[in-house]
XYZ file of C-alpha atoms in Angstrom:
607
model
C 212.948 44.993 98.498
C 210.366 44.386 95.900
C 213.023 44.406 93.281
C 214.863 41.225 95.085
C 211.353 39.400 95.801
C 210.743 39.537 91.882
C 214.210 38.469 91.498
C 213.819 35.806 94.051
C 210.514 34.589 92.792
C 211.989 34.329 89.132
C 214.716 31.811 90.291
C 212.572 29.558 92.053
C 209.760 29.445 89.218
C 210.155 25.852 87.096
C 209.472 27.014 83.788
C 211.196 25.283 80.353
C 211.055 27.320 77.231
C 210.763 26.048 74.022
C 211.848 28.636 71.339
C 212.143 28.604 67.761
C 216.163 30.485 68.023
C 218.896 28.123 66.995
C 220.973 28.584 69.392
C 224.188 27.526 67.645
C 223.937 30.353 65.234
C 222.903 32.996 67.441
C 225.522 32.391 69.702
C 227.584 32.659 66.098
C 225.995 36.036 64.846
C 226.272 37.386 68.446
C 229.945 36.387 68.780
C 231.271 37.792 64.949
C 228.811 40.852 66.108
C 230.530 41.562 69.178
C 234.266 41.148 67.448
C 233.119 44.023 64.787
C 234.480 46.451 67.445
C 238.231 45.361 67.047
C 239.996 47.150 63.741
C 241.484 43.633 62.868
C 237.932 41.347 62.748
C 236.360 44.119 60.865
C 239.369 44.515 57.909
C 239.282 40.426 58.367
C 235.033 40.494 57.232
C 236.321 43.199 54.495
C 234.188 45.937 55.995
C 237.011 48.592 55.153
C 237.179 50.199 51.798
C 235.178 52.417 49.502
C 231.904 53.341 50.781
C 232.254 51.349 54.313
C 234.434 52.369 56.768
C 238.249 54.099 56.046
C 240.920 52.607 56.626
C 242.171 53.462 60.319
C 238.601 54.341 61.149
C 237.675 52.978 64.739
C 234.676 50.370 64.438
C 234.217 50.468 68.107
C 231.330 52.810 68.825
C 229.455 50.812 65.633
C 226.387 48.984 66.524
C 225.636 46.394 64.335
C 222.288 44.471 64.369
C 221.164 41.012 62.665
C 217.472 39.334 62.273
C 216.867 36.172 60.361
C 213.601 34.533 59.862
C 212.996 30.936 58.171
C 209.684 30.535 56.423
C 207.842 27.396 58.252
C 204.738 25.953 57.179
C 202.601 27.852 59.778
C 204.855 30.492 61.303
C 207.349 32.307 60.640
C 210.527 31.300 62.643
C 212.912 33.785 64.331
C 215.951 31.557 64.225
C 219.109 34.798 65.161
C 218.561 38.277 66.928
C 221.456 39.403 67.425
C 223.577 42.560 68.148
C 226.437 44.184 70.036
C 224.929 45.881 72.276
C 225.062 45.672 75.881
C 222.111 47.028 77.293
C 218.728 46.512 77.745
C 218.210 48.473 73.678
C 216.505 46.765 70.956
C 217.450 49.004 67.645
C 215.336 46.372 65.878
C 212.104 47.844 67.058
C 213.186 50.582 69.817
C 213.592 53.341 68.063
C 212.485 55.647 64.758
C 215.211 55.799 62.435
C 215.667 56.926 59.271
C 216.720 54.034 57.258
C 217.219 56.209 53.646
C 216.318 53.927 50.487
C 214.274 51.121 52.438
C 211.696 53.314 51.644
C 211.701 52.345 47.998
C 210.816 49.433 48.987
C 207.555 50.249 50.393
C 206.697 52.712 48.378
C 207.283 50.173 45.200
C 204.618 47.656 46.612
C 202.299 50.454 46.954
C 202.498 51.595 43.247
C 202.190 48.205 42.939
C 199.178 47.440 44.715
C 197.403 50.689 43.088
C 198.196 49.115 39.892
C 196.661 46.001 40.903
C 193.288 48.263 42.180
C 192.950 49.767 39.113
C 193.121 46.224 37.206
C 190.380 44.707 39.734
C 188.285 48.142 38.718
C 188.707 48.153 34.847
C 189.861 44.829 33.168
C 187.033 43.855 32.659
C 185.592 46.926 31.082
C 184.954 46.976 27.184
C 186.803 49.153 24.838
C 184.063 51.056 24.462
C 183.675 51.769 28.387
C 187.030 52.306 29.168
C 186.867 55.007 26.749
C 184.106 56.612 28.193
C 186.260 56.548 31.795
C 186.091 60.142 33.469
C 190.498 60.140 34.116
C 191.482 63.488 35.058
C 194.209 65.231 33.650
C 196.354 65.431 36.856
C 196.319 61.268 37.411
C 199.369 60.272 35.455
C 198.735 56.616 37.014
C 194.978 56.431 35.834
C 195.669 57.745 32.520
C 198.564 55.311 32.098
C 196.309 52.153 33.528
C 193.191 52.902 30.953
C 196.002 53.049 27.794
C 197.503 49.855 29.109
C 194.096 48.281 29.191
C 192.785 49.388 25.881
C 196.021 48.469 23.955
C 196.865 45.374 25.811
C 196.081 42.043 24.426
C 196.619 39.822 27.586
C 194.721 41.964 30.581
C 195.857 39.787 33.014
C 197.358 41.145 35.996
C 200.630 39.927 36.055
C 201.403 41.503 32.599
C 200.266 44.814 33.662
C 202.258 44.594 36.714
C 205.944 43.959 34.671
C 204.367 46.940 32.060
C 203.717 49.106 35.358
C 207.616 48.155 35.862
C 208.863 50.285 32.444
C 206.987 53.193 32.800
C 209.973 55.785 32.787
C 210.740 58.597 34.896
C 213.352 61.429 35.061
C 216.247 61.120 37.472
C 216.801 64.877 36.721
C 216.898 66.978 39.821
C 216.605 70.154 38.591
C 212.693 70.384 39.194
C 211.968 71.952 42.578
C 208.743 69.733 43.776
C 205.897 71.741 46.046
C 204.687 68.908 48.726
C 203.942 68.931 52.354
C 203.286 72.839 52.514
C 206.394 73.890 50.635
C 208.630 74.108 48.058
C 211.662 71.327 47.990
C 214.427 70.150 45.557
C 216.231 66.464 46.063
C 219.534 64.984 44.853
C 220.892 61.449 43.791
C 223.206 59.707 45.423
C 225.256 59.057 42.627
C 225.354 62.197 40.327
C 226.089 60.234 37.378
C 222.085 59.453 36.969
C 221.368 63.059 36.821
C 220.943 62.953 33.263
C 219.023 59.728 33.187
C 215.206 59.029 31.954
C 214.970 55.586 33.216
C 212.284 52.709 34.231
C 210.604 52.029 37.798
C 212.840 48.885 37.658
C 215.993 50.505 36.825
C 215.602 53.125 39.645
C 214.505 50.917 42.007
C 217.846 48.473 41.210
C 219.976 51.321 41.425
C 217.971 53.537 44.113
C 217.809 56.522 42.184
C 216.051 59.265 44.492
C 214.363 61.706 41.713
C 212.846 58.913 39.968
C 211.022 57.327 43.277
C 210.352 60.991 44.299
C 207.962 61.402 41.281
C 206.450 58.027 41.251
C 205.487 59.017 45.246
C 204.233 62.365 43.232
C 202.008 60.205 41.037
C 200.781 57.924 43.809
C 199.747 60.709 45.247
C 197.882 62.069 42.278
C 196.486 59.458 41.996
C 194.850 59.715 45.551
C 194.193 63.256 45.393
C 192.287 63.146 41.990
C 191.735 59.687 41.148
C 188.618 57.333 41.619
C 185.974 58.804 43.741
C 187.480 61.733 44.751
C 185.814 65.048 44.457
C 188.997 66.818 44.473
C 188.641 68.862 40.553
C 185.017 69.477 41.498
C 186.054 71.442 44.755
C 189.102 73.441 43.148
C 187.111 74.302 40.456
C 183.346 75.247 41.705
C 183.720 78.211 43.754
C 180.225 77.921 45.063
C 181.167 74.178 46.051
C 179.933 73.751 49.964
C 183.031 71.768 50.572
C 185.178 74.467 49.979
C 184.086 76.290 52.874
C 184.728 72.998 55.113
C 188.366 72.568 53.725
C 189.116 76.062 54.604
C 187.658 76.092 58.127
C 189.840 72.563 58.322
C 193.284 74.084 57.048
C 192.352 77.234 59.465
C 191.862 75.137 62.470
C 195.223 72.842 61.647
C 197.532 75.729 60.597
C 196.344 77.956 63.167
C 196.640 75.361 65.900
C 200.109 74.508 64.440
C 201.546 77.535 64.986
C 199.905 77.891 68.541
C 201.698 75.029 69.492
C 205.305 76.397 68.071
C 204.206 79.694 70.011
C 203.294 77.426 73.043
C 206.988 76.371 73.276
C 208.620 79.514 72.694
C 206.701 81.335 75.682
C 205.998 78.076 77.820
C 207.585 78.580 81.611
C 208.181 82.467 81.125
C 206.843 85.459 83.176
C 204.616 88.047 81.941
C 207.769 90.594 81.769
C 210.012 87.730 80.045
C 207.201 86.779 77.520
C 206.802 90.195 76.472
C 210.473 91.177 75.763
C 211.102 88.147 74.209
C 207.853 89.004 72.119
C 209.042 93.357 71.651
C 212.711 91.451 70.344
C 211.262 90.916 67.185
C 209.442 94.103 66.157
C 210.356 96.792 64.771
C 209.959 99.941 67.517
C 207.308 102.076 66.164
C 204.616 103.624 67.977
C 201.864 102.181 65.399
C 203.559 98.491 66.431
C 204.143 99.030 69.611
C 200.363 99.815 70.536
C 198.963 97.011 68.020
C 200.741 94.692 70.465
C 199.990 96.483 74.076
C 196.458 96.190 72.805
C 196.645 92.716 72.335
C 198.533 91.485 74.981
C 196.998 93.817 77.379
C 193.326 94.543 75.829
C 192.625 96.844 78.964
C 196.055 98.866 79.066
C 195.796 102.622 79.653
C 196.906 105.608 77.834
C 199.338 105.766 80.292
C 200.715 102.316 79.875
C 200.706 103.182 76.204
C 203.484 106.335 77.000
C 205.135 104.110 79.561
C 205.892 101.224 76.645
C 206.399 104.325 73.876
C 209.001 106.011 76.292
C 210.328 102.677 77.024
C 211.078 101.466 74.040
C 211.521 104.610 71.379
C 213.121 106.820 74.154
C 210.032 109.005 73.953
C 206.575 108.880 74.639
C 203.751 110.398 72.014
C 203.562 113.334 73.239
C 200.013 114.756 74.329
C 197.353 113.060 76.324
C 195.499 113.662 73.136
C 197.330 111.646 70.614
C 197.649 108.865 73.570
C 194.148 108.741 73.528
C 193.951 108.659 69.474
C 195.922 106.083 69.498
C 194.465 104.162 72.006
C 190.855 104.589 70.244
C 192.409 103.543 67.125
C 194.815 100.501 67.845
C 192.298 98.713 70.756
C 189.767 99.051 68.024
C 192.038 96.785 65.112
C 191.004 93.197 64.815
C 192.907 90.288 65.804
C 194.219 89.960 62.352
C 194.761 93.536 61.590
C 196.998 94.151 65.064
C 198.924 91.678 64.070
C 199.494 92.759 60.627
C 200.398 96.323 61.780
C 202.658 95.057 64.043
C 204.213 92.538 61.802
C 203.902 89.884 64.282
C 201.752 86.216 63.323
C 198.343 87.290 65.213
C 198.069 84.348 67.255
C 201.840 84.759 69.116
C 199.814 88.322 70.279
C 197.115 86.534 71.420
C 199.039 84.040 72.840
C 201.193 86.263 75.093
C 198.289 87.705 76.087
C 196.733 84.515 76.989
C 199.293 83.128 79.157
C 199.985 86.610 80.564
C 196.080 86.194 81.943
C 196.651 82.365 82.323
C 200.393 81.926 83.475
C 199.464 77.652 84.222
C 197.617 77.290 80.643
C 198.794 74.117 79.228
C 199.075 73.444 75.600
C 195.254 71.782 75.836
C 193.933 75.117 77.430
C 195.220 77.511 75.093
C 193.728 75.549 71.654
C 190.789 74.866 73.500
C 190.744 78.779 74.368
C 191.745 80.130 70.676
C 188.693 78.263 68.294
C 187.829 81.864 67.845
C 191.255 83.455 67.405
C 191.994 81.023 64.826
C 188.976 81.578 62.483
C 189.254 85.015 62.818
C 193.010 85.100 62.197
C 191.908 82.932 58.846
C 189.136 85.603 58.165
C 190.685 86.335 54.564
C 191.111 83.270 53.419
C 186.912 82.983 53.581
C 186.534 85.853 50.943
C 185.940 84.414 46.838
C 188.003 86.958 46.200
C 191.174 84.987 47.309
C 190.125 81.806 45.068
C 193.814 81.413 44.513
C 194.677 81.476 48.019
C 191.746 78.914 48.752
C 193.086 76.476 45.628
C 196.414 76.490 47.706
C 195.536 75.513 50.507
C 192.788 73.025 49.465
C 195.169 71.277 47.539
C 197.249 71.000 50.664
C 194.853 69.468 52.271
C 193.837 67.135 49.785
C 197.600 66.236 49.764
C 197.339 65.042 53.344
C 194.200 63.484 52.395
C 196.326 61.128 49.872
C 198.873 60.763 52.042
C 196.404 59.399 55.393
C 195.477 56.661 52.106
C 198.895 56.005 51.694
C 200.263 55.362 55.502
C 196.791 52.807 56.129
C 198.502 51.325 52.408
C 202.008 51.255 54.667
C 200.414 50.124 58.279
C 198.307 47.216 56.846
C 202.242 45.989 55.425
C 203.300 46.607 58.951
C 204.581 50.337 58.826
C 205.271 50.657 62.999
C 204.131 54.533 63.016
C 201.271 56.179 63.661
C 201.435 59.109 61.142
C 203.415 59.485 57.632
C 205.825 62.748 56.717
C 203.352 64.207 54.483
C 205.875 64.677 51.410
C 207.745 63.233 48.590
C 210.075 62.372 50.555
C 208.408 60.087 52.410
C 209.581 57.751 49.373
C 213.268 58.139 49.884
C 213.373 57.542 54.014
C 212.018 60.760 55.700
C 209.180 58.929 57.521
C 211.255 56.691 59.257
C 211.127 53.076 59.812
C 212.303 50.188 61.833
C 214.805 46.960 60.803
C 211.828 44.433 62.601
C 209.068 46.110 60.739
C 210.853 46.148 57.140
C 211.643 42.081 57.980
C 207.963 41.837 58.798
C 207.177 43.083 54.866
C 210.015 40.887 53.444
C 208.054 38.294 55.129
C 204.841 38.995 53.436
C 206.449 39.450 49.791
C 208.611 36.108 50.463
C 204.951 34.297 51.614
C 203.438 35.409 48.386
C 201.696 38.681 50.191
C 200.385 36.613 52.902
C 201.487 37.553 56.274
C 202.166 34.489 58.363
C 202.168 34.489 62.153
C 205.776 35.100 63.562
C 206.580 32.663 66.545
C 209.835 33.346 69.118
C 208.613 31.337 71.797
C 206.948 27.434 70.761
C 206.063 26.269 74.237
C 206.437 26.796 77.460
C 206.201 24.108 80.093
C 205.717 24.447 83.673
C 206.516 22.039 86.702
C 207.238 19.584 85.009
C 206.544 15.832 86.546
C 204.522 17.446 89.202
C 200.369 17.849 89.996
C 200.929 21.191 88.974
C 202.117 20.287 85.541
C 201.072 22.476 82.660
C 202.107 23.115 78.738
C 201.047 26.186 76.533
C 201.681 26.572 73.333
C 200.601 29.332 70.719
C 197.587 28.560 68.664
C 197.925 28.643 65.178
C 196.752 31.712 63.666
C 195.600 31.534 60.056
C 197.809 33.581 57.602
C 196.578 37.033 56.027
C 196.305 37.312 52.058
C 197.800 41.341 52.234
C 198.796 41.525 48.471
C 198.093 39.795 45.266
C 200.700 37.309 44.809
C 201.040 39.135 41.843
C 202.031 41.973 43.875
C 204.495 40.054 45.498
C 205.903 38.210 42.604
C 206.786 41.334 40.614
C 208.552 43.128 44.279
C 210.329 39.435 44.402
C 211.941 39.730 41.039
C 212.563 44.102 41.265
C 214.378 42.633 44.536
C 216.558 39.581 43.202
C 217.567 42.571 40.209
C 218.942 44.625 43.277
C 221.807 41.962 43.783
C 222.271 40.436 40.663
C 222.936 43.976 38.917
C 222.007 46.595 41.303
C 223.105 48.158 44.769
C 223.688 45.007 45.984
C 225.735 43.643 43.598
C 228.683 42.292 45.608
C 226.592 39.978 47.297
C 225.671 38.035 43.920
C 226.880 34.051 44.019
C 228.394 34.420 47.875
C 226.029 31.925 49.620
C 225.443 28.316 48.087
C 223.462 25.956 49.188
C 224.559 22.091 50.409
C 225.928 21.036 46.929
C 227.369 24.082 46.224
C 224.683 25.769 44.015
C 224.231 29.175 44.138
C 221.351 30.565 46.052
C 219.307 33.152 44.827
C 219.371 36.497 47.430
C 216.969 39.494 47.152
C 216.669 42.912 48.773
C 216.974 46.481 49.149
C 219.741 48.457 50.722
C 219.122 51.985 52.063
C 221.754 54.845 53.981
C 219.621 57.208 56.360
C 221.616 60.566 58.153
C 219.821 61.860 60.130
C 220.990 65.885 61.141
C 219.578 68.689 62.683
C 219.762 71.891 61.008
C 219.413 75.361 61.765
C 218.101 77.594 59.031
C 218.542 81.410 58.711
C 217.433 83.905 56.467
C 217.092 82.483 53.286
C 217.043 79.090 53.406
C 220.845 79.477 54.255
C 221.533 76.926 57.014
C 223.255 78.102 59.480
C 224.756 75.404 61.530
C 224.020 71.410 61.620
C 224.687 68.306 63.532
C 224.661 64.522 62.563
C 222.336 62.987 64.841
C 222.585 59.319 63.558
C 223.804 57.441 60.848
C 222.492 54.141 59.472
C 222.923 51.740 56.774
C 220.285 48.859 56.368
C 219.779 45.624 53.925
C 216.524 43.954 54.271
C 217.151 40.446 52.333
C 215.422 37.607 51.047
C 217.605 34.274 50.826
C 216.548 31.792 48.634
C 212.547 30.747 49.619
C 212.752 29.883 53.192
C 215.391 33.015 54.805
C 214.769 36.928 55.188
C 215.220 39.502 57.989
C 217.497 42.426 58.300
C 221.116 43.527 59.137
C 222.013 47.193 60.164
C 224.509 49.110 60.511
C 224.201 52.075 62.940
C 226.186 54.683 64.201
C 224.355 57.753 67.280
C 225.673 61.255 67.874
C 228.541 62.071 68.829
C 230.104 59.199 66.532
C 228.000 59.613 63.891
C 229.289 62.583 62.122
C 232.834 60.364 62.100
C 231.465 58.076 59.395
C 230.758 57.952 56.014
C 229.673 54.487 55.619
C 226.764 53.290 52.942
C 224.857 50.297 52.448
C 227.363 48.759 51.161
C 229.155 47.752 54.496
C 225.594 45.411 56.103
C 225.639 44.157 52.143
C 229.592 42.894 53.083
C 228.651 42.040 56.541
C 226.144 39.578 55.151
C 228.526 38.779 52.722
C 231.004 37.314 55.187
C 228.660 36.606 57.929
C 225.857 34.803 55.534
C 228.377 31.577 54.481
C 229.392 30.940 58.095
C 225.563 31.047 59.571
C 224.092 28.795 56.811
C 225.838 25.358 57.275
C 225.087 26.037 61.141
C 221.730 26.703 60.487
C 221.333 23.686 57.698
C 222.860 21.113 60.480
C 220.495 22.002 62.870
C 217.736 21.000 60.980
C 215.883 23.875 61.488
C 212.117 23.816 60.361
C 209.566 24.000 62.483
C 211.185 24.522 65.964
């Protein structure tokens, strides 16, 4: 009933709604968007071949997504949103995807803009001061900046912005890289590169992975031991206060970490259920056996000890005397040292024994429970003796450190998500992203790195010619100054390079303007696949699953056009493809010369 009244009360409201959408080419882009699912319109917009889809491949269960912005003087202008999907699903902004190499881009503007810090901190130093700079040896960036500055004889910014542009990198991926807590290796899409020591701007045109994954490795350097930070100080001075502070931090977050993977293993089971599940995984030996009685069950007698013994080893240990022994001995253990006897993480014993007292504990109960359990599981790590363990871990934490500078780098650009993968990866698509949010960052670099206001909807008008007449329109929000145009000069041209001699390539000449003059076209393409593995012993994976596929262009055209177009494919139809970036490139190849005469007779400007 209240569903109809809403309905009912929707009709009857007079409301006229200016908006800035030309509706001549969405209903275009929506109509060649919805025709992608027939074999014969998508061979017709040459979207079969090499690295799109093969030939007799069924384009059906493709969705296919399209956002264009104009520039305007105040605003930017949504003029086409557009897919083929019906349902109430925006994969513009709905969703967390992995759109692969997109993530150059973002990590490119901030190298970029850390470049551009270190100018605004240094140019105007003297030879003599820059000298004198404290760099330390692990901040490849900082070292680099101070050289450019003492040999350079224009320190403008703009100059070392294209010099920040050759620094050279290895595409090699032989190097196995330790971020995010462990140890990792990455591959190029194109193995030819392999052997390649090449610039920023090279592997940025041609999206080589290695090379992006150690300029992410010197960004983060850079954060971890550049500027202000006391980073050398701490992994160096074992007498250093802050050391202590770091470790109780990594305790707390590793221990509460794994509480919450134990939380999910155990969550919803009976006492009985928990504890098989936990006795599956050790080994049956009286020493183990009691370590984890005595932890689950603090209070268990002897002869709950022989009951669990018999149980389980098909004998029991014998006299009430060595019951008691044991007891005495095992109750007695630490935390830490039960669980080391029995082989078993410390805090899954304590856990079973938690919930075993507390069957309802939620997830909040049981880490607001275990403070204790988790510094004394860490006990160790608190002894100078383990200074190696301590740098380890420090530097982990220092790493996420660098990495919470990075993300508030990526969410002031318009990065949708709350947190950032902490890793290398991170720089070739692991975070995620989201087609609306990389358009909102093509916007800033096309505005010269100020963020204009984005208007859909211009006015809307109620009751008209009647007492109750009323207008609103948006009020004009200033624009933000985000990055140096600089900045956004140097992204502009690394992004024009991407078509005219880069991943892009086919797209270079195919949209001219009114007289037939070729417009100039910028962006970056990127392929996510997303799986999910299972790993065994190893490393080995055992099985895996494509979850989704995606292939994304985020585009500049000419100075008043950007936005997005994206390709994506969902389980179960995404392990059928094997599609790149190279089919939204065609797409907007075919689809780009048809939308701007439509768009260029409708005068659009400030709608």
């Amino acid at each position: 009933m209240h569903r109809r009244r809403a309905a009912y009360d929707l009709e009857r409201l007079d409301l006229e709604a200016e908006t800035s959408l030309d509706g001549q080419a969405q209903a275009l882009a929506a109509r060649v968007l919805a025709g992608l699912r027939k074999p014969a319109a998508a061979k017709e917009a040459g979207l079969v071949g090499f690295h799109m889809l093969d030939p007799g491949a069924d384009p059906a269960p493709l969705v296919y997504s399209f956002t264009l912005f104009e520039r305007g003087a105040q605003a930017n202008l949504l003029r086409v949103q557009a897919d083929n999907i019906d349902q109430p699903f925006d994969v513009n902004q709905g969703a967390r995807l992995d759109l692969g190499s997109t993530a150059k881009l973002r990590t490119l503007v901030s190298y970029l803009e850390l470049v551009a810090e270190l100018h605004a901190s240094w140019a105007d130093l003297s030879p003599t001061e820059l000298s004198a700079l404290a760099v330390s040896p692990r901040d490849p960036l900082g070292a680099w900046a101070r050289q450019h500055l003492l040999r350079a004889k224009d320190r403008n910014l703009a100059p070392m912005l294209e010099a920040s542009m050759e620094r050279r990198y290895s595409a090699s991926p032989a190097e196995a890289f330790f971020t995010g807590g462990g140890l990792h290796q990455f591959e190029n899409f194109e193995r030819s590169r392999n052997s390649s020591s090449m610039t920023v701007r090279e592997g940025f045109k041609h999206s080589v992975n290695l090379v992006f994954i150690r300029l992410m490795r010197d960004l983060v350097r850079h954060r971890m031991f550049g500027g202000e930070s006391n980073a050398e100080r701490l992994l160096r001075d074992r007498a250093d206060p802050g050391r202590r502070e770091m470790l109780a931090r990594f305790a707390d977050r590793e221990g509460s970490a794994f509480l919450v993977r134990f939380y999910r293993k155990y969550q919803g089971k009976s006492a009985a259920d928990a504890e098989a599940l936990l006795l599956r995984g050790v080994r049956p030996m009286a020493p183990r056996l009691a370590s984890v009685l005595f932890t689950i069950e603090p209070e268990a007698s002897e002869a709950q000890l022989d009951e669990l013994l018999t149980r389980q080893l098909g004998q029991g240990a014998g006299s009430p005397r060595a019951l008691r022994a044991m007891r005495n001995t095992y109750s007695a253990l630490s935390l830490a040292d039960r669980g080391y006897v029995a082989r078993v993480h410390p805090l899954e014993l304590w856990l079973v024994g938690f919930l075993r007292r507390h069957p309802g504990a939620t997830l909040t109960d049981v880490l607001d429970a275990s403070a204790r359990e988790r510094e004394e599981t860490y006990a160790w790590l608190f002894k100078t003796r383990h200074k190696n363990a301590q740098d380890k871990r420090i530097r982990e934490l220092i790493e996420l450190d660098a990495f919470a500078q990075i993300h508030r780098s990526w969410r002031r650009l318009g990065y949708p998500f709350a947190s950032l993968t902490p890793s290398y990866a991170s720089a070739i698509g692991a975070s995620g992203d989201r087609p609306a949010a990389l358009a909102d960052l093509m916007g800033i670099i096309a505005s010269d790195g100020a963020r204009l206001p984005t208007q859909r909807v211009g006015a809307l008008h109620f009751a008209r010619d009647t007492p109750y007449e009323t207008r609103l329109e948006p009020r004009n929000a200033a624009a933000e100054q985000l990055l140096p145009a600089e900045v956004a000069a140097t992204v502009r041209r690394a992004l024009v390079e991407v078509v005219n001699d880069g991943t892009a390539r086919r797209l270079e000449g195919a949209l001219t303007d009114a007289s037939g003059r070729s417009i100039e076209i910028g962006g970056k393409t990127g392929t996510g696949d997303h799986r999910y593995e299972v790993i065994g012993r190893g490393g080995r994976v055992v099985s895996e699953r494509k979850i989704t596929r995606t292939a994304t262009f985020v585009f500049m055209i000419g100075d008043r056009y950007f936005g997005t177009i994206m390709v994506y494919a969902r389980e179960p139809y995404a392990a059928r493809y094997r599609f790149t970036s190279a089919l939204p490139v065609q797409l907007l190849k075919s689809l780009g010369p048809q939308l701007l005469p439509v768009l260029r007779r409708g005068g659009c400007t400030e709608g």
